[in-house]
Amino acid sequence: MSDEKNRLGEKFKDVEAAREDQWARQRDAELLESMRKRMEHIACPHCKEFLEAKHDRGIHMLVCPKGEGAWLDQKALNTLMEKAGK
């Protein structure tokens, strides 16, 4: 009987852990989606217009629609530097 209780208790713990993992995955997905939406609407620090995504020669960047600047991530910057060095 005691062995049955231990196995049943372990099953309950496994189910609870699986539910917590499922909740955490769902919460992470919601947070990532929220961050992606916010990243679509970043304002230029100079003119306050929303930045626009642009792909140029295989490099992804965000550019100011008024020409106030462009923003790159580290990977895009490294790619640009490699291409400039060739």
Short mmCIF file of C-alpha atoms in Angstrom, two decimals:
data_model
loop_
_atom_site.label_atom_id
_atom_site.label_comp_id
_atom_site.label_asym_id
_atom_site.label_seq_id
_atom_site.Cartn_x
_atom_site.Cartn_y
_atom_site.Cartn_z
CA MET A 1 0.00 0.00 0.00
CA SER A 2 2.79 2.42 0.93
CA ASP A 3 4.55 1.70 -2.38
CA GLU A 4 1.32 2.52 -4.26
CA LYS A 5 1.00 5.82 -2.42
CA ASN A 6 4.61 6.70 -3.26
CA ARG A 7 4.05 5.96 -6.96
CA LEU A 8 0.79 7.92 -6.96
CA GLY A 9 2.51 10.83 -5.22
CA GLU A 10 5.29 10.77 -7.81
CA LYS A 11 2.71 10.78 -10.62
CA PHE A 12 1.02 13.84 -9.10
CA LYS A 13 4.39 15.59 -8.86
CA ASP A 14 5.14 14.72 -12.52
CA VAL A 15 1.75 16.05 -13.64
CA GLU A 16 2.24 19.24 -11.63
CA ALA A 17 5.73 19.75 -13.08
CA ALA A 18 4.41 19.19 -16.61
CA ARG A 19 1.66 21.77 -16.06
CA GLU A 20 4.18 24.28 -14.72
CA ASP A 21 6.43 23.67 -17.74
CA GLN A 22 3.49 24.12 -20.08
CA TRP A 23 2.50 27.37 -18.35
CA ALA A 24 6.10 28.65 -18.51
CA ARG A 25 6.37 27.84 -22.25
CA GLN A 26 3.08 29.61 -22.93
CA ARG A 27 4.13 32.63 -20.85
CA ASP A 28 7.50 32.79 -22.64
CA ALA A 29 5.74 32.68 -26.02
CA GLU A 30 3.42 35.51 -24.96
CA LEU A 31 6.33 37.64 -23.75
CA LEU A 32 8.29 37.05 -26.97
CA GLU A 33 5.29 38.04 -29.07
CA SER A 34 4.82 41.16 -26.98
CA MET A 35 8.50 42.08 -27.44
CA ARG A 36 8.28 41.48 -31.21
CA LYS A 37 5.29 43.81 -31.45
CA ARG A 38 7.09 46.51 -29.47
CA MET A 39 10.18 46.15 -31.67
CA GLU A 40 8.03 46.92 -34.72
CA HIS A 41 7.34 50.38 -33.32
CA ILE A 42 10.67 51.81 -32.20
CA ALA A 43 10.92 55.57 -32.55
CA CYS A 44 13.94 57.43 -33.88
CA PRO A 45 15.66 59.18 -30.97
CA HIS A 46 16.17 62.30 -33.12
CA CYS A 47 12.86 62.94 -34.90
CA LYS A 48 10.55 60.52 -33.01
CA GLU A 49 9.22 58.96 -36.25
CA PHE A 50 8.85 55.17 -36.23
CA LEU A 51 11.84 53.35 -37.66
CA GLU A 52 11.33 51.26 -40.78
CA ALA A 53 12.81 47.83 -41.43
CA LYS A 54 15.08 47.71 -44.45
CA HIS A 55 17.10 44.97 -46.14
CA ASP A 56 20.04 46.16 -48.20
CA ARG A 57 22.65 43.82 -49.69
CA GLY A 58 21.71 41.07 -47.26
CA ILE A 59 21.88 43.30 -44.18
CA HIS A 60 18.81 43.87 -42.02
CA MET A 61 18.56 47.26 -40.35
CA LEU A 62 16.10 49.77 -38.95
CA VAL A 63 16.23 53.17 -40.62
CA CYS A 64 14.75 56.56 -39.85
CA PRO A 65 12.26 57.59 -42.55
CA LYS A 66 13.66 61.15 -42.40
CA GLY A 67 17.25 60.01 -42.84
CA GLU A 68 18.35 60.69 -39.27
CA GLY A 69 20.19 57.38 -38.95
CA ALA A 70 20.19 53.61 -39.14
CA TRP A 71 20.41 50.98 -36.41
CA LEU A 72 22.01 47.55 -36.78
CA ASP A 73 22.36 44.58 -34.51
CA GLN A 74 25.83 43.13 -33.84
CA LYS A 75 25.49 40.40 -36.48
CA ALA A 76 24.52 42.90 -39.18
CA LEU A 77 27.35 45.21 -38.15
CA ASN A 78 29.88 42.36 -38.35
CA THR A 79 28.56 41.42 -41.81
CA LEU A 80 28.83 45.03 -42.95
CA MET A 81 32.40 45.30 -41.63
CA GLU A 82 33.39 42.07 -43.39
CA LYS A 83 31.94 43.30 -46.68
CA ALA A 84 33.68 46.67 -46.30
CA GLY A 85 37.01 44.95 -45.73
CA LYS A 86 36.81 43.00 -49.00
#
